[in-house]
Amino acid sequence: MMQKTAADDMEAAFAVNAAANKIILHNVGKSYKIGKGNFTAIANVNITIQDNDFACIVGPSGCGKSTLLHMLAGLDFPTQGAIWINNKKVTSPGADRGMVFQTYTLFPWMTVEDNIQFGLKLKKMPIKQIEEITDKYLEDIKLTKFRKSYPKELSGGMKQRVAIARALANQPEVILMDEPFGALDQYTKNRMQLLLRELWQKEQSTIVFVTHDIDEAVFLATKIFVMDAHPGKVKEVVNIGIGENRTLEVKDTFEFIQLRKYINELLYDHQDDDEENI
């Protein structure tokens, strides 16, 4: 019989703690070999996200925001520490996680409804159930009239609505979003932010959302993880308490403006440090 090591005991104790939270990143680090040396992209990142949180990650370029998201998705792996989702260590991609990227990742040869149904058909759901789920999400994203359209016939915002519906239709425990509105004009971005908050509240899902847009993060999030760079690490966690039912008018309130200013100051503190080292 193999004897338990101290590392085994530590992981078992951590698993008990993970059970109380939706997502835990524990001492996560990521290093890459460059020539004969190592480059540390992320170091000692500790993040806890509860069920139904809308967590945004912001930070300067190169701080590892997208790398963290890819590790949560199981598309990349930490060289240090561990990631837990629903009390399970992340070791690969899984159906419990859905991902929406900045680039439009719809299948161009499929119609809107076929794109939404793709994952459901892989699960071999009954046709009637697939159609009911498709109808629901087409109505939610207000694209029922476009169900037979192809991606090339849609605007950027419409494509992202379909991508979000496709992710939600599979009923994942966690939605991972990597700057999904970054390529949209401001008017469309505002509409997408409102739609996403509405869908999040309706679905009671947990979202991890990477963005470089501070206004977007404050508007969407229940909490924001502000990251520092070189190496990437969490500088501060900012809880956003500006109410659940948000309209665009909240962006003009004193509380919103103060939160935006505070997060900007956290980011500029980092930039000032970089400039001193130039």
PDB file of C-alpha atoms in Angstrom:
ATOM      1  CA  MET A   1       0.000   0.000   0.000  1.00  0.00           C
ATOM      2  CA  MET A   2       1.403   3.384  -1.032  1.00  0.00           C
ATOM      3  CA  GLN A   3       2.075   5.824   1.771  1.00  0.00           C
ATOM      4  CA  LYS A   4       0.442   9.261   1.558  1.00  0.00           C
ATOM      5  CA  THR A   5       2.827  12.154   1.056  1.00  0.00           C
ATOM      6  CA  ALA A   6       2.544  15.644   2.533  1.00  0.00           C
ATOM      7  CA  ALA A   7       1.624  16.874  -0.965  1.00  0.00           C
ATOM      8  CA  ASP A   8      -1.261  14.372  -1.103  1.00  0.00           C
ATOM      9  CA  ASP A   9      -2.566  15.584   2.263  1.00  0.00           C
ATOM     10  CA  MET A  10      -2.274  19.208   1.169  1.00  0.00           C
ATOM     11  CA  GLU A  11      -4.192  18.552  -2.065  1.00  0.00           C
ATOM     12  CA  ALA A  12      -6.921  16.662  -0.183  1.00  0.00           C
ATOM     13  CA  ALA A  13      -7.313  19.557   2.263  1.00  0.00           C
ATOM     14  CA  PHE A  14      -7.438  22.007  -0.627  1.00  0.00           C
ATOM     15  CA  ALA A  15     -10.129  19.937  -2.342  1.00  0.00           C
ATOM     16  CA  VAL A  16     -12.338  20.304   0.748  1.00  0.00           C
ATOM     17  CA  ASN A  17     -11.918  24.088   0.561  1.00  0.00           C
ATOM     18  CA  ALA A  18     -12.622  24.024  -3.183  1.00  0.00           C
ATOM     19  CA  ALA A  19     -15.975  22.371  -2.533  1.00  0.00           C
ATOM     20  CA  ALA A  20     -17.236  25.605  -0.950  1.00  0.00           C
ATOM     21  CA  ASN A  21     -16.508  27.659  -4.087  1.00  0.00           C
ATOM     22  CA  LYS A  22     -17.276  27.489  -7.803  1.00  0.00           C
ATOM     23  CA  ILE A  23     -13.767  28.259  -9.012  1.00  0.00           C
ATOM     24  CA  ILE A  24     -10.439  28.353  -7.192  1.00  0.00           C
ATOM     25  CA  LEU A  25      -7.032  29.170  -8.610  1.00  0.00           C
ATOM     26  CA  HIS A  26      -4.441  28.269  -5.980  1.00  0.00           C
ATOM     27  CA  ASN A  27      -0.877  29.608  -6.303  1.00  0.00           C
ATOM     28  CA  VAL A  28      -1.156  29.363 -10.096  1.00  0.00           C
ATOM     29  CA  GLY A  29       1.950  30.136 -12.090  1.00  0.00           C
ATOM     30  CA  LYS A  30       2.908  29.814 -15.748  1.00  0.00           C
ATOM     31  CA  SER A  31       6.461  29.828 -17.082  1.00  0.00           C
ATOM     32  CA  TYR A  32       7.829  29.325 -20.567  1.00  0.00           C
ATOM     33  CA  LYS A  33      11.260  28.206 -21.699  1.00  0.00           C
ATOM     34  CA  ILE A  34      12.984  30.876 -23.791  1.00  0.00           C
ATOM     35  CA  GLY A  35      16.366  29.796 -25.061  1.00  0.00           C
ATOM     36  CA  LYS A  36      18.340  28.593 -22.050  1.00  0.00           C
ATOM     37  CA  GLY A  37      16.218  30.487 -19.545  1.00  0.00           C
ATOM     38  CA  ASN A  38      12.626  30.738 -18.301  1.00  0.00           C
ATOM     39  CA  PHE A  39      10.066  33.521 -18.688  1.00  0.00           C
ATOM     40  CA  THR A  40       7.489  33.757 -15.899  1.00  0.00           C
ATOM     41  CA  ALA A  41       4.217  35.013 -17.355  1.00  0.00           C
ATOM     42  CA  ILE A  42       2.068  34.472 -14.229  1.00  0.00           C
ATOM     43  CA  ALA A  43       3.141  33.950 -10.623  1.00  0.00           C
ATOM     44  CA  ASN A  44       1.263  32.984  -7.448  1.00  0.00           C
ATOM     45  CA  VAL A  45      -2.231  33.863  -8.661  1.00  0.00           C
ATOM     46  CA  ASN A  46      -4.935  33.135  -6.092  1.00  0.00           C
ATOM     47  CA  ILE A  47      -8.532  33.682  -7.175  1.00  0.00           C
ATOM     48  CA  THR A  48     -11.809  32.551  -5.624  1.00  0.00           C
ATOM     49  CA  ILE A  49     -15.099  32.853  -7.508  1.00  0.00           C
ATOM     50  CA  GLN A  50     -18.458  31.892  -6.024  1.00  0.00           C
ATOM     51  CA  ASP A  51     -21.474  30.391  -7.760  1.00  0.00           C
ATOM     52  CA  ASN A  52     -23.333  32.972  -9.907  1.00  0.00           C
ATOM     53  CA  ASP A  53     -20.484  35.503  -9.716  1.00  0.00           C
ATOM     54  CA  PHE A  54     -19.829  37.685 -12.745  1.00  0.00           C
ATOM     55  CA  ALA A  55     -16.055  38.045 -12.421  1.00  0.00           C
ATOM     56  CA  CYS A  56     -14.100  40.371 -14.703  1.00  0.00           C
ATOM     57  CA  ILE A  57     -10.322  40.275 -15.098  1.00  0.00           C
ATOM     58  CA  VAL A  58      -8.614  43.506 -16.151  1.00  0.00           C
ATOM     59  CA  GLY A  59      -4.988  44.476 -16.430  1.00  0.00           C
ATOM     60  CA  PRO A  60      -2.254  45.823 -18.706  1.00  0.00           C
ATOM     61  CA  SER A  61      -1.141  43.995 -21.839  1.00  0.00           C
ATOM     62  CA  GLY A  62       1.073  41.040 -21.012  1.00  0.00           C
ATOM     63  CA  CYS A  63      -0.335  40.438 -17.518  1.00  0.00           C
ATOM     64  CA  GLY A  64      -1.674  36.993 -18.459  1.00  0.00           C
ATOM     65  CA  LYS A  65      -5.436  37.646 -18.562  1.00  0.00           C
ATOM     66  CA  SER A  66      -6.067  35.430 -21.589  1.00  0.00           C
ATOM     67  CA  THR A  67      -3.585  32.828 -20.359  1.00  0.00           C
ATOM     68  CA  LEU A  68      -5.580  32.490 -17.139  1.00  0.00           C
ATOM     69  CA  LEU A  69      -8.788  32.069 -19.113  1.00  0.00           C
ATOM     70  CA  HIS A  70      -7.248  29.403 -21.344  1.00  0.00           C
ATOM     71  CA  MET A  71      -6.070  27.515 -18.253  1.00  0.00           C
ATOM     72  CA  LEU A  72      -9.581  27.684 -16.798  1.00  0.00           C
ATOM     73  CA  ALA A  73     -10.826  26.230 -20.085  1.00  0.00           C
ATOM     74  CA  GLY A  74      -8.264  23.434 -19.942  1.00  0.00           C
ATOM     75  CA  LEU A  75      -6.652  24.628 -23.185  1.00  0.00           C
ATOM     76  CA  ASP A  76      -3.397  25.413 -21.349  1.00  0.00           C
ATOM     77  CA  PHE A  77      -1.961  24.264 -18.037  1.00  0.00           C
ATOM     78  CA  PRO A  78      -0.178  25.908 -15.091  1.00  0.00           C
ATOM     79  CA  THR A  79       3.426  25.049 -14.385  1.00  0.00           C
ATOM     80  CA  GLN A  80       2.740  25.760 -10.712  1.00  0.00           C
ATOM     81  CA  GLY A  81      -0.355  25.446  -8.515  1.00  0.00           C
ATOM     82  CA  ALA A  82      -3.795  24.085  -9.411  1.00  0.00           C
ATOM     83  CA  ILE A  83      -7.194  25.152 -10.723  1.00  0.00           C
ATOM     84  CA  TRP A  84     -10.434  23.706  -9.379  1.00  0.00           C
ATOM     85  CA  ILE A  85     -13.947  24.064 -10.797  1.00  0.00           C
ATOM     86  CA  ASN A  86     -16.880  22.456  -8.992  1.00  0.00           C
ATOM     87  CA  ASN A  87     -14.503  20.602  -6.683  1.00  0.00           C
ATOM     88  CA  LYS A  88     -12.728  18.991  -9.656  1.00  0.00           C
ATOM     89  CA  LYS A  89      -9.167  19.729 -10.646  1.00  0.00           C
ATOM     90  CA  VAL A  90      -8.961  21.127 -14.188  1.00  0.00           C
ATOM     91  CA  THR A  91      -6.799  18.804 -16.285  1.00  0.00           C
ATOM     92  CA  SER A  92      -8.502  19.120 -19.698  1.00  0.00           C
ATOM     93  CA  PRO A  93     -11.356  20.885 -21.520  1.00  0.00           C
ATOM     94  CA  GLY A  94     -14.824  19.883 -20.329  1.00  0.00           C
ATOM     95  CA  ALA A  95     -18.526  20.245 -21.082  1.00  0.00           C
ATOM     96  CA  ASP A  96     -18.938  22.075 -17.754  1.00  0.00           C
ATOM     97  CA  ARG A  97     -17.233  25.113 -19.361  1.00  0.00           C
ATOM     98  CA  GLY A  98     -18.339  27.149 -22.382  1.00  0.00           C
ATOM     99  CA  MET A  99     -16.061  29.670 -24.088  1.00  0.00           C
ATOM    100  CA  VAL A 100     -16.722  32.782 -26.183  1.00  0.00           C
ATOM    101  CA  PHE A 101     -13.782  34.415 -27.953  1.00  0.00           C
ATOM    102  CA  GLN A 102     -13.235  37.909 -29.390  1.00  0.00           C
ATOM    103  CA  THR A 103     -13.042  36.531 -32.916  1.00  0.00           C
ATOM    104  CA  TYR A 104     -16.230  35.089 -34.326  1.00  0.00           C
ATOM    105  CA  THR A 105     -15.913  31.321 -33.978  1.00  0.00           C
ATOM    106  CA  LEU A 106     -19.179  30.295 -35.612  1.00  0.00           C
ATOM    107  CA  PHE A 107     -19.089  27.534 -38.217  1.00  0.00           C
ATOM    108  CA  PRO A 108     -19.516  29.496 -41.484  1.00  0.00           C
ATOM    109  CA  TRP A 109     -21.165  26.584 -43.334  1.00  0.00           C
ATOM    110  CA  MET A 110     -23.890  26.270 -40.662  1.00  0.00           C
ATOM    111  CA  THR A 111     -27.001  28.392 -40.181  1.00  0.00           C
ATOM    112  CA  VAL A 112     -27.654  30.289 -36.952  1.00  0.00           C
ATOM    113  CA  GLU A 113     -29.850  27.499 -35.568  1.00  0.00           C
ATOM    114  CA  ASP A 114     -27.363  24.794 -36.608  1.00  0.00           C
ATOM    115  CA  ASN A 115     -24.568  26.643 -34.788  1.00  0.00           C
ATOM    116  CA  ILE A 116     -26.651  26.820 -31.611  1.00  0.00           C
ATOM    117  CA  GLN A 117     -27.594  23.151 -31.915  1.00  0.00           C
ATOM    118  CA  PHE A 118     -24.069  21.867 -32.565  1.00  0.00           C
ATOM    119  CA  GLY A 119     -23.181  20.893 -28.991  1.00  0.00           C
ATOM    120  CA  LEU A 120     -26.685  19.610 -28.274  1.00  0.00           C
ATOM    121  CA  LYS A 121     -26.480  17.211 -31.212  1.00  0.00           C
ATOM    122  CA  LEU A 122     -23.088  15.970 -30.005  1.00  0.00           C
ATOM    123  CA  LYS A 123     -24.803  15.097 -26.713  1.00  0.00           C
ATOM    124  CA  LYS A 124     -27.407  13.171 -28.751  1.00  0.00           C
ATOM    125  CA  MET A 125     -30.321  14.972 -27.154  1.00  0.00           C
ATOM    126  CA  PRO A 126     -33.831  14.175 -28.432  1.00  0.00           C
ATOM    127  CA  ILE A 127     -34.727  16.321 -31.466  1.00  0.00           C
ATOM    128  CA  LYS A 128     -37.756  17.841 -29.730  1.00  0.00           C
ATOM    129  CA  GLN A 129     -35.620  18.974 -26.770  1.00  0.00           C
ATOM    130  CA  ILE A 130     -32.991  20.408 -29.133  1.00  0.00           C
ATOM    131  CA  GLU A 131     -35.657  22.414 -30.946  1.00  0.00           C
ATOM    132  CA  GLU A 132     -37.132  23.728 -27.682  1.00  0.00           C
ATOM    133  CA  ILE A 133     -33.715  24.862 -26.427  1.00  0.00           C
ATOM    134  CA  THR A 134     -32.913  26.460 -29.802  1.00  0.00           C
ATOM    135  CA  ASP A 135     -36.223  28.343 -29.867  1.00  0.00           C
ATOM    136  CA  LYS A 136     -35.622  29.609 -26.318  1.00  0.00           C
ATOM    137  CA  TYR A 137     -32.172  31.013 -27.045  1.00  0.00           C
ATOM    138  CA  LEU A 138     -33.110  32.466 -30.422  1.00  0.00           C
ATOM    139  CA  GLU A 139     -35.822  34.390 -28.588  1.00  0.00           C
ATOM    140  CA  ASP A 140     -33.430  35.386 -25.795  1.00  0.00           C
ATOM    141  CA  ILE A 141     -30.902  36.836 -28.246  1.00  0.00           C
ATOM    142  CA  LYS A 142     -33.665  38.307 -30.436  1.00  0.00           C
ATOM    143  CA  LEU A 143     -32.605  36.498 -33.618  1.00  0.00           C
ATOM    144  CA  THR A 144     -35.594  34.224 -34.249  1.00  0.00           C
ATOM    145  CA  LYS A 145     -36.071  35.747 -37.721  1.00  0.00           C
ATOM    146  CA  PHE A 146     -32.444  34.944 -38.583  1.00  0.00           C
ATOM    147  CA  ARG A 147     -32.474  31.256 -37.637  1.00  0.00           C
ATOM    148  CA  LYS A 148     -31.861  30.158 -41.258  1.00  0.00           C
ATOM    149  CA  SER A 149     -29.210  32.821 -41.939  1.00  0.00           C
ATOM    150  CA  TYR A 150     -25.503  32.068 -42.296  1.00  0.00           C
ATOM    151  CA  PRO A 151     -22.770  33.912 -40.330  1.00  0.00           C
ATOM    152  CA  LYS A 152     -21.657  35.865 -43.420  1.00  0.00           C
ATOM    153  CA  GLU A 153     -25.133  37.447 -43.475  1.00  0.00           C
ATOM    154  CA  LEU A 154     -24.891  38.716 -39.874  1.00  0.00           C
ATOM    155  CA  SER A 155     -23.358  41.812 -38.290  1.00  0.00           C
ATOM    156  CA  GLY A 156     -20.554  41.468 -35.725  1.00  0.00           C
ATOM    157  CA  GLY A 157     -22.927  41.940 -32.800  1.00  0.00           C
ATOM    158  CA  MET A 158     -25.345  39.356 -34.190  1.00  0.00           C
ATOM    159  CA  LYS A 159     -22.540  36.821 -34.587  1.00  0.00           C
ATOM    160  CA  GLN A 160     -21.519  37.293 -30.967  1.00  0.00           C
ATOM    161  CA  ARG A 161     -25.134  36.875 -29.851  1.00  0.00           C
ATOM    162  CA  VAL A 162     -25.189  33.526 -31.618  1.00  0.00           C
ATOM    163  CA  ALA A 163     -21.833  32.554 -30.054  1.00  0.00           C
ATOM    164  CA  ILE A 164     -23.181  33.388 -26.578  1.00  0.00           C
ATOM    165  CA  ALA A 165     -26.401  31.457 -27.244  1.00  0.00           C
ATOM    166  CA  ARG A 166     -24.397  28.449 -28.446  1.00  0.00           C
ATOM    167  CA  ALA A 167     -22.338  28.497 -25.243  1.00  0.00           C
ATOM    168  CA  LEU A 168     -25.395  28.887 -22.983  1.00  0.00           C
ATOM    169  CA  ALA A 169     -27.455  26.243 -24.827  1.00  0.00           C
ATOM    170  CA  ASN A 170     -25.069  23.537 -23.612  1.00  0.00           C
ATOM    171  CA  GLN A 171     -25.869  24.594 -20.016  1.00  0.00           C
ATOM    172  CA  PRO A 172     -22.254  24.762 -18.806  1.00  0.00           C
ATOM    173  CA  GLU A 173     -21.505  25.510 -15.181  1.00  0.00           C
ATOM    174  CA  VAL A 174     -19.094  28.291 -16.165  1.00  0.00           C
ATOM    175  CA  ILE A 175     -18.960  30.666 -19.160  1.00  0.00           C
ATOM    176  CA  LEU A 176     -15.461  31.915 -20.072  1.00  0.00           C
ATOM    177  CA  MET A 177     -15.337  35.044 -22.247  1.00  0.00           C
ATOM    178  CA  ASP A 178     -12.162  36.490 -23.767  1.00  0.00           C
ATOM    179  CA  GLU A 179     -12.830  40.133 -24.779  1.00  0.00           C
ATOM    180  CA  PRO A 180     -15.951  39.086 -26.733  1.00  0.00           C
ATOM    181  CA  PHE A 181     -17.060  42.675 -27.455  1.00  0.00           C
ATOM    182  CA  GLY A 182     -13.615  44.114 -28.192  1.00  0.00           C
ATOM    183  CA  ALA A 183     -14.168  44.403 -31.958  1.00  0.00           C
ATOM    184  CA  LEU A 184     -17.621  45.995 -31.746  1.00  0.00           C
ATOM    185  CA  ASP A 185     -18.545  49.665 -32.098  1.00  0.00           C
ATOM    186  CA  GLN A 186     -19.619  51.431 -28.892  1.00  0.00           C
ATOM    187  CA  TYR A 187     -23.350  51.375 -29.643  1.00  0.00           C
ATOM    188  CA  THR A 188     -23.334  47.628 -30.355  1.00  0.00           C
ATOM    189  CA  LYS A 189     -21.062  46.987 -27.380  1.00  0.00           C
ATOM    190  CA  ASN A 190     -23.516  48.757 -25.048  1.00  0.00           C
ATOM    191  CA  ARG A 191     -26.401  46.643 -26.371  1.00  0.00           C
ATOM    192  CA  MET A 192     -24.363  43.455 -25.951  1.00  0.00           C
ATOM    193  CA  GLN A 193     -23.456  44.372 -22.374  1.00  0.00           C
ATOM    194  CA  LEU A 194     -27.143  44.842 -21.520  1.00  0.00           C
ATOM    195  CA  LEU A 195     -28.060  41.555 -23.191  1.00  0.00           C
ATOM    196  CA  LEU A 196     -25.290  39.640 -21.436  1.00  0.00           C
ATOM    197  CA  ARG A 197     -26.299  40.930 -17.991  1.00  0.00           C
ATOM    198  CA  GLU A 198     -29.902  39.997 -18.750  1.00  0.00           C
ATOM    199  CA  LEU A 199     -28.933  36.469 -19.824  1.00  0.00           C
ATOM    200  CA  TRP A 200     -26.603  36.047 -16.837  1.00  0.00           C
ATOM    201  CA  GLN A 201     -29.369  36.984 -14.395  1.00  0.00           C
ATOM    202  CA  LYS A 202     -31.865  34.712 -16.149  1.00  0.00           C
ATOM    203  CA  GLU A 203     -29.542  31.697 -16.394  1.00  0.00           C
ATOM    204  CA  GLN A 204     -27.942  32.101 -12.943  1.00  0.00           C
ATOM    205  CA  SER A 205     -24.633  31.083 -14.508  1.00  0.00           C
ATOM    206  CA  THR A 206     -21.077  31.886 -13.405  1.00  0.00           C
ATOM    207  CA  ILE A 207     -19.096  34.059 -15.827  1.00  0.00           C
ATOM    208  CA  VAL A 208     -15.378  34.846 -16.025  1.00  0.00           C
ATOM    209  CA  PHE A 209     -14.905  37.733 -18.444  1.00  0.00           C
ATOM    210  CA  VAL A 210     -11.566  39.143 -19.640  1.00  0.00           C
ATOM    211  CA  THR A 211     -11.575  42.751 -20.867  1.00  0.00           C
ATOM    212  CA  HIS A 212      -9.284  45.747 -21.234  1.00  0.00           C
ATOM    213  CA  ASP A 213     -12.298  48.093 -21.022  1.00  0.00           C
ATOM    214  CA  ILE A 214     -12.680  49.431 -17.454  1.00  0.00           C
ATOM    215  CA  ASP A 215     -16.191  50.817 -18.045  1.00  0.00           C
ATOM    216  CA  GLU A 216     -17.289  47.443 -19.385  1.00  0.00           C
ATOM    217  CA  ALA A 217     -15.857  45.614 -16.375  1.00  0.00           C
ATOM    218  CA  VAL A 218     -17.523  47.924 -13.831  1.00  0.00           C
ATOM    219  CA  PHE A 219     -20.864  47.721 -15.644  1.00  0.00           C
ATOM    220  CA  LEU A 220     -20.881  43.933 -15.962  1.00  0.00           C
ATOM    221  CA  ALA A 221     -19.145  42.576 -12.898  1.00  0.00           C
ATOM    222  CA  THR A 222     -19.994  41.585  -9.371  1.00  0.00           C
ATOM    223  CA  LYS A 223     -16.239  41.578  -8.701  1.00  0.00           C
ATOM    224  CA  ILE A 224     -13.166  42.665 -10.639  1.00  0.00           C
ATOM    225  CA  PHE A 225      -9.704  41.124 -10.393  1.00  0.00           C
ATOM    226  CA  VAL A 226      -7.177  43.841 -11.222  1.00  0.00           C
ATOM    227  CA  MET A 227      -3.908  42.331 -12.446  1.00  0.00           C
ATOM    228  CA  ASP A 228      -0.347  43.550 -12.462  1.00  0.00           C
ATOM    229  CA  ALA A 229       2.273  42.438 -15.000  1.00  0.00           C
ATOM    230  CA  HIS A 230       5.866  41.206 -15.162  1.00  0.00           C
ATOM    231  CA  PRO A 231       4.984  38.680 -13.854  1.00  0.00           C
ATOM    232  CA  GLY A 232       1.192  38.610 -13.953  1.00  0.00           C
ATOM    233  CA  LYS A 233      -0.444  38.563 -10.527  1.00  0.00           C
ATOM    234  CA  VAL A 234      -3.621  39.774  -8.851  1.00  0.00           C
ATOM    235  CA  LYS A 235      -3.033  43.261  -7.485  1.00  0.00           C
ATOM    236  CA  GLU A 236      -6.452  43.788  -5.935  1.00  0.00           C
ATOM    237  CA  VAL A 237     -10.004  42.412  -5.913  1.00  0.00           C
ATOM    238  CA  VAL A 238     -12.676  45.107  -6.229  1.00  0.00           C
ATOM    239  CA  ASN A 239     -16.258  44.226  -5.277  1.00  0.00           C
ATOM    240  CA  ILE A 240     -18.870  46.051  -7.379  1.00  0.00           C
ATOM    241  CA  GLY A 241     -21.973  46.970  -5.408  1.00  0.00           C
ATOM    242  CA  ILE A 242     -23.933  49.203  -7.771  1.00  0.00           C
ATOM    243  CA  GLY A 243     -27.114  47.124  -7.829  1.00  0.00           C
ATOM    244  CA  GLU A 244     -28.250  44.095  -9.775  1.00  0.00           C
ATOM    245  CA  ASN A 245     -30.695  45.649 -12.279  1.00  0.00           C
ATOM    246  CA  ARG A 246     -28.325  47.926 -14.188  1.00  0.00           C
ATOM    247  CA  THR A 247     -29.177  50.188 -17.098  1.00  0.00           C
ATOM    248  CA  LEU A 248     -26.705  52.218 -19.142  1.00  0.00           C
ATOM    249  CA  GLU A 249     -27.584  55.279 -17.033  1.00  0.00           C
ATOM    250  CA  VAL A 250     -25.632  53.753 -14.131  1.00  0.00           C
ATOM    251  CA  LYS A 251     -22.429  54.674 -16.009  1.00  0.00           C
ATOM    252  CA  ASP A 252     -23.162  58.351 -15.259  1.00  0.00           C
ATOM    253  CA  THR A 253     -23.592  57.884 -11.505  1.00  0.00           C
ATOM    254  CA  PHE A 254     -21.060  59.122  -8.952  1.00  0.00           C
ATOM    255  CA  GLU A 255     -20.501  55.596  -7.607  1.00  0.00           C
ATOM    256  CA  PHE A 256     -19.723  54.181 -11.064  1.00  0.00           C
ATOM    257  CA  ILE A 257     -17.348  57.044 -11.899  1.00  0.00           C
ATOM    258  CA  GLN A 258     -15.513  56.582  -8.579  1.00  0.00           C
ATOM    259  CA  LEU A 259     -15.106  52.841  -9.163  1.00  0.00           C
ATOM    260  CA  ARG A 260     -13.782  53.465 -12.676  1.00  0.00           C
ATOM    261  CA  LYS A 261     -11.350  56.080 -11.351  1.00  0.00           C
ATOM    262  CA  TYR A 262     -10.112  53.764  -8.583  1.00  0.00           C
ATOM    263  CA  ILE A 263      -9.437  50.870 -10.982  1.00  0.00           C
ATOM    264  CA  ASN A 264      -7.707  53.221 -13.448  1.00  0.00           C
ATOM    265  CA  GLU A 265      -5.459  54.418 -10.641  1.00  0.00           C
ATOM    266  CA  LEU A 266      -4.551  50.820  -9.780  1.00  0.00           C
ATOM    267  CA  LEU A 267      -3.565  50.217 -13.407  1.00  0.00           C
ATOM    268  CA  TYR A 268      -1.667  53.486 -13.818  1.00  0.00           C
ATOM    269  CA  ASP A 269       0.319  52.751 -10.660  1.00  0.00           C
ATOM    270  CA  HIS A 270       1.663  49.715 -12.515  1.00  0.00           C
ATOM    271  CA  GLN A 271       2.442  51.740 -15.663  1.00  0.00           C
ATOM    272  CA  ASP A 272       4.309  54.372 -13.651  1.00  0.00           C
ATOM    273  CA  ASP A 273       6.486  51.610 -12.136  1.00  0.00           C
ATOM    274  CA  ASP A 274       7.264  50.337 -15.658  1.00  0.00           C
ATOM    275  CA  GLU A 275       8.228  53.803 -16.887  1.00  0.00           C
ATOM    276  CA  GLU A 276      10.726  54.173 -14.043  1.00  0.00           C
ATOM    277  CA  ASN A 277      12.468  51.023 -15.256  1.00  0.00           C
ATOM    278  CA  ILE A 278      12.769  52.133 -18.905  1.00  0.00           C
TER     279      ILE A 278
END
